[in-house]
CSV table of C-alpha atoms in Angstrom, one decimal:
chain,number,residue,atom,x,y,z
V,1,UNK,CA,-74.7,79.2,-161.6
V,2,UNK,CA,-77.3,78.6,-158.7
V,3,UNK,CA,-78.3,82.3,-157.1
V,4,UNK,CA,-80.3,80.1,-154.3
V,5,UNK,CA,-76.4,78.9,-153.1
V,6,UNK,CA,-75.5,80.3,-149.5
V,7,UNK,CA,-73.5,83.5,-149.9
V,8,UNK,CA,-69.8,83.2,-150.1
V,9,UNK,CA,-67.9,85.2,-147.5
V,10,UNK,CA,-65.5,86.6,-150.4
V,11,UNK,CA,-65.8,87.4,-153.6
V,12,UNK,CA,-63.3,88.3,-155.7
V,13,UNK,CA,-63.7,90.0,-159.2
V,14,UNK,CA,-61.3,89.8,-161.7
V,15,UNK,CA,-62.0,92.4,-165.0
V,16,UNK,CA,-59.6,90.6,-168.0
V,17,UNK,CA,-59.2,92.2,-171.3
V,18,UNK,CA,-56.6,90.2,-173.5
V,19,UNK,CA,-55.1,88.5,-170.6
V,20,UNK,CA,-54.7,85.0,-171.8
V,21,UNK,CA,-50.7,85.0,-170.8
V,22,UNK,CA,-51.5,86.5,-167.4
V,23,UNK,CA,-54.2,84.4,-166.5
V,24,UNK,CA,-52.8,81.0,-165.5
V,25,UNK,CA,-50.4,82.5,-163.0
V,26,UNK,CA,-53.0,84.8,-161.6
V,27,UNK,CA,-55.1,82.0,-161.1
V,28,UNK,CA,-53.0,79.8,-159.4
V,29,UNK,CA,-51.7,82.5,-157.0
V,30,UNK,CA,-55.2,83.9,-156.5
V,31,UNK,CA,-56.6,80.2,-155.4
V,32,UNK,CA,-53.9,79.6,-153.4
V,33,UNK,CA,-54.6,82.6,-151.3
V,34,UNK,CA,-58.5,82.1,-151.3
V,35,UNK,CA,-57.6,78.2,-150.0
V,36,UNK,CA,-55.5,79.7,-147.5
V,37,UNK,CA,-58.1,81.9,-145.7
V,38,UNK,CA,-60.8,79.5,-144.2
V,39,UNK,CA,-63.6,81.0,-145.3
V,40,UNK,CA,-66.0,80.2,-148.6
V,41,UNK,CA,-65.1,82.2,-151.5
V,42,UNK,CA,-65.7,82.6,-155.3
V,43,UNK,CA,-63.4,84.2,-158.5
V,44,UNK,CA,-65.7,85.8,-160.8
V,45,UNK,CA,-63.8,86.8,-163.5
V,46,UNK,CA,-65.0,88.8,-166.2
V,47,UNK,CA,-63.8,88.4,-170.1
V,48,UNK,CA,-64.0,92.2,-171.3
V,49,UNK,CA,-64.3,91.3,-175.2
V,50,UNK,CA,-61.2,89.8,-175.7
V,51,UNK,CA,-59.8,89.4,-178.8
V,52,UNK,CA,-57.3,86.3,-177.3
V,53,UNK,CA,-58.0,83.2,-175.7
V,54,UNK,CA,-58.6,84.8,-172.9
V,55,UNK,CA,-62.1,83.4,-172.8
V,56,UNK,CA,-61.1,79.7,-173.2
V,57,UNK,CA,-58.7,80.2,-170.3
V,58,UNK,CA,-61.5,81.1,-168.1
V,59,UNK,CA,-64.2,78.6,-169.5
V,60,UNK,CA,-61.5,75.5,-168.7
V,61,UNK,CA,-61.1,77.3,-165.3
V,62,UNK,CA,-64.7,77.4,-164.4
V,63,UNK,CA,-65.2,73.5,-165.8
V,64,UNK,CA,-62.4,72.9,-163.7
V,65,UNK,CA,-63.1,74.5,-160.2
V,66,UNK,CA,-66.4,75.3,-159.0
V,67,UNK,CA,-65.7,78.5,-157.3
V,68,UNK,CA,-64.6,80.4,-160.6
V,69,UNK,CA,-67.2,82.0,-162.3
V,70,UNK,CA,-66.8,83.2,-165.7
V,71,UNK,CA,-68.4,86.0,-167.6
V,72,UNK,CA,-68.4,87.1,-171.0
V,73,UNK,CA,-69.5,90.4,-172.0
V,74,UNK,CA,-70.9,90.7,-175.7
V,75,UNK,CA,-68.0,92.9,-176.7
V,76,UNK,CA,-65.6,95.2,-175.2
V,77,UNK,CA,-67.2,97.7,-172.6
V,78,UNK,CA,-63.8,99.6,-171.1
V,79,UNK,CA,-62.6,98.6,-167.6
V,80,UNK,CA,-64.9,100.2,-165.3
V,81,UNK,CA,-68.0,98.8,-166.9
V,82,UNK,CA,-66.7,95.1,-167.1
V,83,UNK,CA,-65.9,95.9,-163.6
V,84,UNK,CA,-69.4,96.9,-162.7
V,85,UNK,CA,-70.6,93.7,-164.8
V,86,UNK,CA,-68.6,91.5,-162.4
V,87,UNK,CA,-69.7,93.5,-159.4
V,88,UNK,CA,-73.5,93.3,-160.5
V,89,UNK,CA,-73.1,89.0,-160.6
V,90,UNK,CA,-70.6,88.4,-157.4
V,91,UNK,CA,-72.5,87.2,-154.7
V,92,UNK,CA,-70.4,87.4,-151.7
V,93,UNK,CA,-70.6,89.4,-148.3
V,94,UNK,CA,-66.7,90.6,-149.1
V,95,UNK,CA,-65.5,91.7,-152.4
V,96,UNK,CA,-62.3,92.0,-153.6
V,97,UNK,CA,-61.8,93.8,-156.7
V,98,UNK,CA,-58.2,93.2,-158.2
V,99,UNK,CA,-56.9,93.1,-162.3
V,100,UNK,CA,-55.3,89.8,-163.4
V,101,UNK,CA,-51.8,91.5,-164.5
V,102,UNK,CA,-50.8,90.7,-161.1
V,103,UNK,CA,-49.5,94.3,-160.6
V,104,UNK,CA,-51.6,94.2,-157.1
V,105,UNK,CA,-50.8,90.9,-155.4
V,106,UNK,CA,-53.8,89.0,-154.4
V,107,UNK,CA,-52.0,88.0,-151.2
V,108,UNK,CA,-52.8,91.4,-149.7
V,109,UNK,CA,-56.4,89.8,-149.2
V,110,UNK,CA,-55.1,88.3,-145.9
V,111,UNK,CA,-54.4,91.9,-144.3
V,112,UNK,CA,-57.7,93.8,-145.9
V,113,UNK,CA,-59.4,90.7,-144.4
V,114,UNK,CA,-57.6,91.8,-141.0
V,115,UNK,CA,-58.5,95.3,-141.2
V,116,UNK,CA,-62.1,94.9,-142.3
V,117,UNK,CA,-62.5,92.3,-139.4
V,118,UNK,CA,-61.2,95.5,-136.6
V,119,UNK,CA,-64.1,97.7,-138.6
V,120,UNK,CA,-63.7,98.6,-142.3
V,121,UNK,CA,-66.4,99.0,-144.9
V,122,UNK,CA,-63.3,99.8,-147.5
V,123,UNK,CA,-59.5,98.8,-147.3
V,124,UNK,CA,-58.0,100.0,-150.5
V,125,UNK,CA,-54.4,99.5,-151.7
V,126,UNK,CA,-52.4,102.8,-151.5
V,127,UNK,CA,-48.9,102.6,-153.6
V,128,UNK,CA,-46.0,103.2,-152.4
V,129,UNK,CA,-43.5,102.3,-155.1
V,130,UNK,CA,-44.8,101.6,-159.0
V,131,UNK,CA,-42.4,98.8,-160.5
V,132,UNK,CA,-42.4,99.0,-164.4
V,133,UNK,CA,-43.9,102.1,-165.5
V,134,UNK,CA,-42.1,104.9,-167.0
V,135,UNK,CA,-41.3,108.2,-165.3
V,136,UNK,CA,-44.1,109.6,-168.0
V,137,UNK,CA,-46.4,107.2,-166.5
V,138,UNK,CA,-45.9,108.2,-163.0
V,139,UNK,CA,-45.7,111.7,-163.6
V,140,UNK,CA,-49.1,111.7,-165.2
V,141,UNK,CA,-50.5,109.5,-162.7
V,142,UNK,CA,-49.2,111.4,-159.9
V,143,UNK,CA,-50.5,115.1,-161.7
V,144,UNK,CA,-54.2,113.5,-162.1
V,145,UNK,CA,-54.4,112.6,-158.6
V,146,UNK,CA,-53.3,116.1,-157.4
V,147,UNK,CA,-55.3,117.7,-160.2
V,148,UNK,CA,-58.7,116.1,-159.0
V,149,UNK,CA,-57.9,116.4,-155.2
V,150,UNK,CA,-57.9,119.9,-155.9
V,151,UNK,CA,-61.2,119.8,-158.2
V,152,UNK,CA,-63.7,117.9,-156.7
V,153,UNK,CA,-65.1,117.7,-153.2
V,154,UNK,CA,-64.8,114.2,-152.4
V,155,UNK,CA,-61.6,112.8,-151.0
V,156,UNK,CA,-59.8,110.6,-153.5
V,157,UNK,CA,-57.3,109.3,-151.7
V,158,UNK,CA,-54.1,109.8,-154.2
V,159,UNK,CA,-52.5,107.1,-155.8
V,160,UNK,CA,-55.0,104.3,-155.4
V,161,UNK,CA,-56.4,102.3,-158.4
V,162,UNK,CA,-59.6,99.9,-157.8
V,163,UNK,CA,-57.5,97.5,-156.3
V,164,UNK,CA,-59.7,97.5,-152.6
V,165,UNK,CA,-61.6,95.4,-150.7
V,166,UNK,CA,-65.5,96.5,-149.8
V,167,UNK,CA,-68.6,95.2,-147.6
V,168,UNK,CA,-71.5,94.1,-149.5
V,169,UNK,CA,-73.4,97.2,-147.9
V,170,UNK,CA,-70.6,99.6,-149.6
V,171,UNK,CA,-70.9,97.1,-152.9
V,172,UNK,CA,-75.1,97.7,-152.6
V,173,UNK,CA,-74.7,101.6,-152.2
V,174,UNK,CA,-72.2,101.7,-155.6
V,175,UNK,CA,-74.7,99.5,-157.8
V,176,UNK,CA,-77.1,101.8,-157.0
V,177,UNK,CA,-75.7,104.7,-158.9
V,178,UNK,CA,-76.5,104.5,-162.4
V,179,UNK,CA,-73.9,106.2,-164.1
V,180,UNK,CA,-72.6,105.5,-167.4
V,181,UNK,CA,-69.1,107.5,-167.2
V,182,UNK,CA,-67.7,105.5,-163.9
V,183,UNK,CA,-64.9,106.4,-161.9
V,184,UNK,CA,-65.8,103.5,-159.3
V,185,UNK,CA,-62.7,104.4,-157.2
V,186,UNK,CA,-64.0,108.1,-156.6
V,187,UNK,CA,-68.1,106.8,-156.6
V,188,UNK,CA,-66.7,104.5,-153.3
V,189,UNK,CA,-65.1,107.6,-152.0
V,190,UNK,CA,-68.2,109.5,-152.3
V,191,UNK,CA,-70.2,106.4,-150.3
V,192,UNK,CA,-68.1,107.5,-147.3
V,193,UNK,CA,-68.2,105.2,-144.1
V,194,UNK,CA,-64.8,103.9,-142.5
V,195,UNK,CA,-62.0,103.9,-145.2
V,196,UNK,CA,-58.9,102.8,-144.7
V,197,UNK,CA,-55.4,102.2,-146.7
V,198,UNK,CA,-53.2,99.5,-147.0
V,199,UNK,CA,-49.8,100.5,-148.2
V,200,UNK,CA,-48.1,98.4,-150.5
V,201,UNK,CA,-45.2,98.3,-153.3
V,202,UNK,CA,-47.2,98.2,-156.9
V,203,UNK,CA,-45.3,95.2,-159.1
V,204,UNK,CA,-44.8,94.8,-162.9
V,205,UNK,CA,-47.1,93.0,-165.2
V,206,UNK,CA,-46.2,89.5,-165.2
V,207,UNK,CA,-47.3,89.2,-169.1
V,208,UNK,CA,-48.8,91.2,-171.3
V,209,UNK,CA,-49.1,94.8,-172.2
V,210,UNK,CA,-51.2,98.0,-170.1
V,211,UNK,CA,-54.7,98.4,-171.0
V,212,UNK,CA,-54.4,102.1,-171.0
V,213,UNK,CA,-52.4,103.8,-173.5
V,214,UNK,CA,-52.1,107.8,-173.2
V,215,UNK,CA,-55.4,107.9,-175.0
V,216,UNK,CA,-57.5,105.6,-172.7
V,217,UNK,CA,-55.7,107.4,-169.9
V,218,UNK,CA,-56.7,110.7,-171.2
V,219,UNK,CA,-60.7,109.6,-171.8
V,220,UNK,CA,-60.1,107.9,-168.2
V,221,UNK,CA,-59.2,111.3,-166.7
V,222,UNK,CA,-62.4,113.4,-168.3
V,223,UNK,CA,-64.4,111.0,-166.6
V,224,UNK,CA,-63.5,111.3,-163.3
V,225,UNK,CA,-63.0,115.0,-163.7
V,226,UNK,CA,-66.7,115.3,-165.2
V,227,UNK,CA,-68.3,112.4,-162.8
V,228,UNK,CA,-67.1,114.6,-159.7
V,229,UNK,CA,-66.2,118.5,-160.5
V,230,UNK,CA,-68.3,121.0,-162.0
V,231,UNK,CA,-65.5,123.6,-161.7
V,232,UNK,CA,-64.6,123.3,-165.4
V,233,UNK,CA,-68.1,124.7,-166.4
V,234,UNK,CA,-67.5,127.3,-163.5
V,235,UNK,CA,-64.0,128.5,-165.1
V,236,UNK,CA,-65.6,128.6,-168.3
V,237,UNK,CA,-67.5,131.4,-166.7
V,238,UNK,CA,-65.2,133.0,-165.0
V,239,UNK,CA,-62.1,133.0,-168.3
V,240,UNK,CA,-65.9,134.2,-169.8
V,241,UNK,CA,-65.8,137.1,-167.3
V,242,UNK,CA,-62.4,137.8,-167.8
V,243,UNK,CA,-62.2,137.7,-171.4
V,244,UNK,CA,-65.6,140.3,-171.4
V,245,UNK,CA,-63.5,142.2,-169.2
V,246,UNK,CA,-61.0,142.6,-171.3
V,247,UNK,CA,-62.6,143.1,-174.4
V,248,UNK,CA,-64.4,146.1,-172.9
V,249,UNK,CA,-60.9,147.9,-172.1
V,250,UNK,CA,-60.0,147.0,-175.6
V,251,UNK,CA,-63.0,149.0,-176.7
V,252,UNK,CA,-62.7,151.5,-174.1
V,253,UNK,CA,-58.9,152.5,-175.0
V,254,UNK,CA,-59.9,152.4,-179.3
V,255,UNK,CA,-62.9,155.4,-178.3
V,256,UNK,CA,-60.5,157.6,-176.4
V,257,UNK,CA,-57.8,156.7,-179.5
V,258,UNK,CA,-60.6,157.7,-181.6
V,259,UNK,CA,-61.7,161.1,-179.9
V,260,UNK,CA,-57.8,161.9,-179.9
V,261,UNK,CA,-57.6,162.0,-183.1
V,262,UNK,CA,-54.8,158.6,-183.0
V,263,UNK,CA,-54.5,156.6,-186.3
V,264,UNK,CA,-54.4,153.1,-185.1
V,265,UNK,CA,-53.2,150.4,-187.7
V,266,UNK,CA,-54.9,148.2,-185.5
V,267,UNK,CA,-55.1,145.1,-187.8
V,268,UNK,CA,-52.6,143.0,-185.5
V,269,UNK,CA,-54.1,143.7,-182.8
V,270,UNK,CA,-57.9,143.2,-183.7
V,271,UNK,CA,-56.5,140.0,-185.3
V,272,UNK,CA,-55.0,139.0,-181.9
V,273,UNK,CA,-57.9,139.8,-180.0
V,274,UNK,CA,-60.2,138.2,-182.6
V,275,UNK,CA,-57.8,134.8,-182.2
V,276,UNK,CA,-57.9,135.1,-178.4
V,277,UNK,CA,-61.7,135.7,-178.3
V,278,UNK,CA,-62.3,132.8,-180.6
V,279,UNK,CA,-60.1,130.6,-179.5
V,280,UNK,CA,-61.9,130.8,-176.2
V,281,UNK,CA,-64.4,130.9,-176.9
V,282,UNK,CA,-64.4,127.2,-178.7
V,283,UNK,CA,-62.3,126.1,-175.5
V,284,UNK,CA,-65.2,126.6,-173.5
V,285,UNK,CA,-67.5,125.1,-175.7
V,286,UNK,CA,-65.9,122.1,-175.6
V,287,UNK,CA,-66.1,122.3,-171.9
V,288,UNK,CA,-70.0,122.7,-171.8
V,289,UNK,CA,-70.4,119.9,-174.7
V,290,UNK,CA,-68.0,117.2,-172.6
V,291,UNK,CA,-71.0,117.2,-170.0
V,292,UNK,CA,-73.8,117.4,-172.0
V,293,UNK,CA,-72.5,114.6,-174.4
V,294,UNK,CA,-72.5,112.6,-170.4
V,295,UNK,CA,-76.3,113.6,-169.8
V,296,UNK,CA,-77.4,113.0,-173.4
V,297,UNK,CA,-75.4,109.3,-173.3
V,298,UNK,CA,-77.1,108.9,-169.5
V,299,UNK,CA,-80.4,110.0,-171.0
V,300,UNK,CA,-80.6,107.2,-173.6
V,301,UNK,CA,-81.1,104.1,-170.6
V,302,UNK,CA,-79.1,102.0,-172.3
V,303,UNK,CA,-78.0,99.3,-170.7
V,304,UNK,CA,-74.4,99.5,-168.9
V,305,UNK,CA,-73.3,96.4,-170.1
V,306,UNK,CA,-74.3,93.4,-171.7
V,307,UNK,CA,-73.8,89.5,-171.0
V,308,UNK,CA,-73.5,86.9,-173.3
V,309,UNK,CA,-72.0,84.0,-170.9
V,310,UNK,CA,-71.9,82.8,-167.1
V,311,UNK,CA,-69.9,79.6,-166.9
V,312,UNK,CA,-69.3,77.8,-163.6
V,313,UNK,CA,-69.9,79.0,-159.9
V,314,UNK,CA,-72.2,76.1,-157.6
V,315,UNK,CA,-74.7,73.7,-159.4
């Protein structure tokens, strides 16, 4: 790929992990939409350790039109860091950031091109309707957004993925911050500037499977929550300051037992309050070591990602 090529006015980056059955039809549609604008553009699409073909899809892509670029990542970094590696190569003054299941259509470029042109620095795709997912998978979704509206300071708009469109001076500002555990839809929040929503009807997948089991969704959520909310840690010390509270009535009502002259039994109920205590007691812990396992992993300067190919783009 030449970096001393003129600057394409859109970018579009494409994060694919195991996509090899989605591809070909994302492709096509997504090409068809960047011929149809009028303006230079480039696909870089980004092979997240795939354990498919998804890699040979792309590579016969890029050898086959010159505005695909195609990036393999040495193994499999999670979605939000292959993102970030496809963000950190794109080159253009627009950028588009979509997933290749085809769930957001690409032809919603046209109208975030419309709305950027009357002022935007960020359209991003707000659903209104989510084909193919369970009632679970809504409910969750629809709970986290709520839950972290109410946790953090920033506005997250709810029920918006990474599916957006940004200005290079928006795209600039986010690969300036350097953290390991990204939520990039709440770091473009926190940039600010003009945001706007484009409200759309959320498809199925056209192949394939999701990329985020409860599990993934889980790890997903403590991100965000820990990238943008210190109130866990605060709770911890006020359910701290309740529980001391407590424990002092506890001991206040055994001394006037005792200078009563009550028997108290009292092995249920120190074993209750003992469980309580504990219990917790580890809770909280866990609390305090989520975020400092996030400042020792940001402490190590790793490297966010790593590359192992870029095929195609302009010679």
């Amino acid at each position: 790929m030449n970096s001393a090529a003129p600057r394409p006015a859109v970018s579009v980056v494409v994060p694919c992990f195991n996509e090899q059955d989605a591809l070909p039809e994302f492709l096509r549609r997504a090409c068809s939409v960047l011929d149809g604008i009028g303006v230079t553009s480039e696909l870089v699409l980004v092979d997240d350790g795939s354990r498919d073909r998804t890699w040979d899809v792309l590579a016969e892509a890029a050898a086959r039109d010159s505005r695909i670029v195609a990036v393999r990542l040495m193994r499999n970094h999670g979605h939000q860091l292959a993102l970030t590696a496809g963000l950190s190569v794109c080159r253009g003054e627009r950028i588009l950031i979509i997933d290749a299941d085809l769930q957001d259509p690409p032809e919603l470029l046209v109208d975030m091109m419309r709305m950027m042109d009357e002022g935007a620095d960020v359209v991003y795709g707000q659903r209104r309707q989510r084909d193919g997912e369970s009632l679970f998978k809504r409910a969750t979704a629809a709970a986290f957004y709520r839950l972290i509206g109410r946790l953090t300071d920033v506005q997250i708009p709810p029920d918006a993925g990474d599916f957006r469109l940004v200005t290079r001076r928006v795209l600039d500002l986010l690969l300036a911050m350097p953290e390991r555990h990204r939520f990039i839809r709440g770091m473009v929040a926190w940039i600010g500037g003009r945001q706007v929503p484009l409200v759309y009807d959320r498809h199925a997948r056209v192949a394939g499977e999701s990329k985020y089991p409860l599990a993934k969704m889980i790890r997903f959520a403590a991100d965000a929550i820990t990238s943008f909310s210190v109130v866990p840690l605060m709770l911890s010390m006020t359910i701290g300051w309740i529980m001391a509270g407590l424990g002092f009535c506890f001991f206040l009502y055994s001394i006037v037992g005792w200078l009563n002259g009550h028997t108290m039994p009292g092995w249920t109920s120190l074993m209750a309050a003992v469980g309580l205590l504990g219990g917790m007691q580890f809770l909280m812990l866990g609390v305090i070591g989520a975020y400092l396992g996030r400042l020792y992993d940001q402490s190590k300067g790793r490297p966010l990602f790593m590359i192992r190919d870029i095929v195609g783009g302009p010679k």
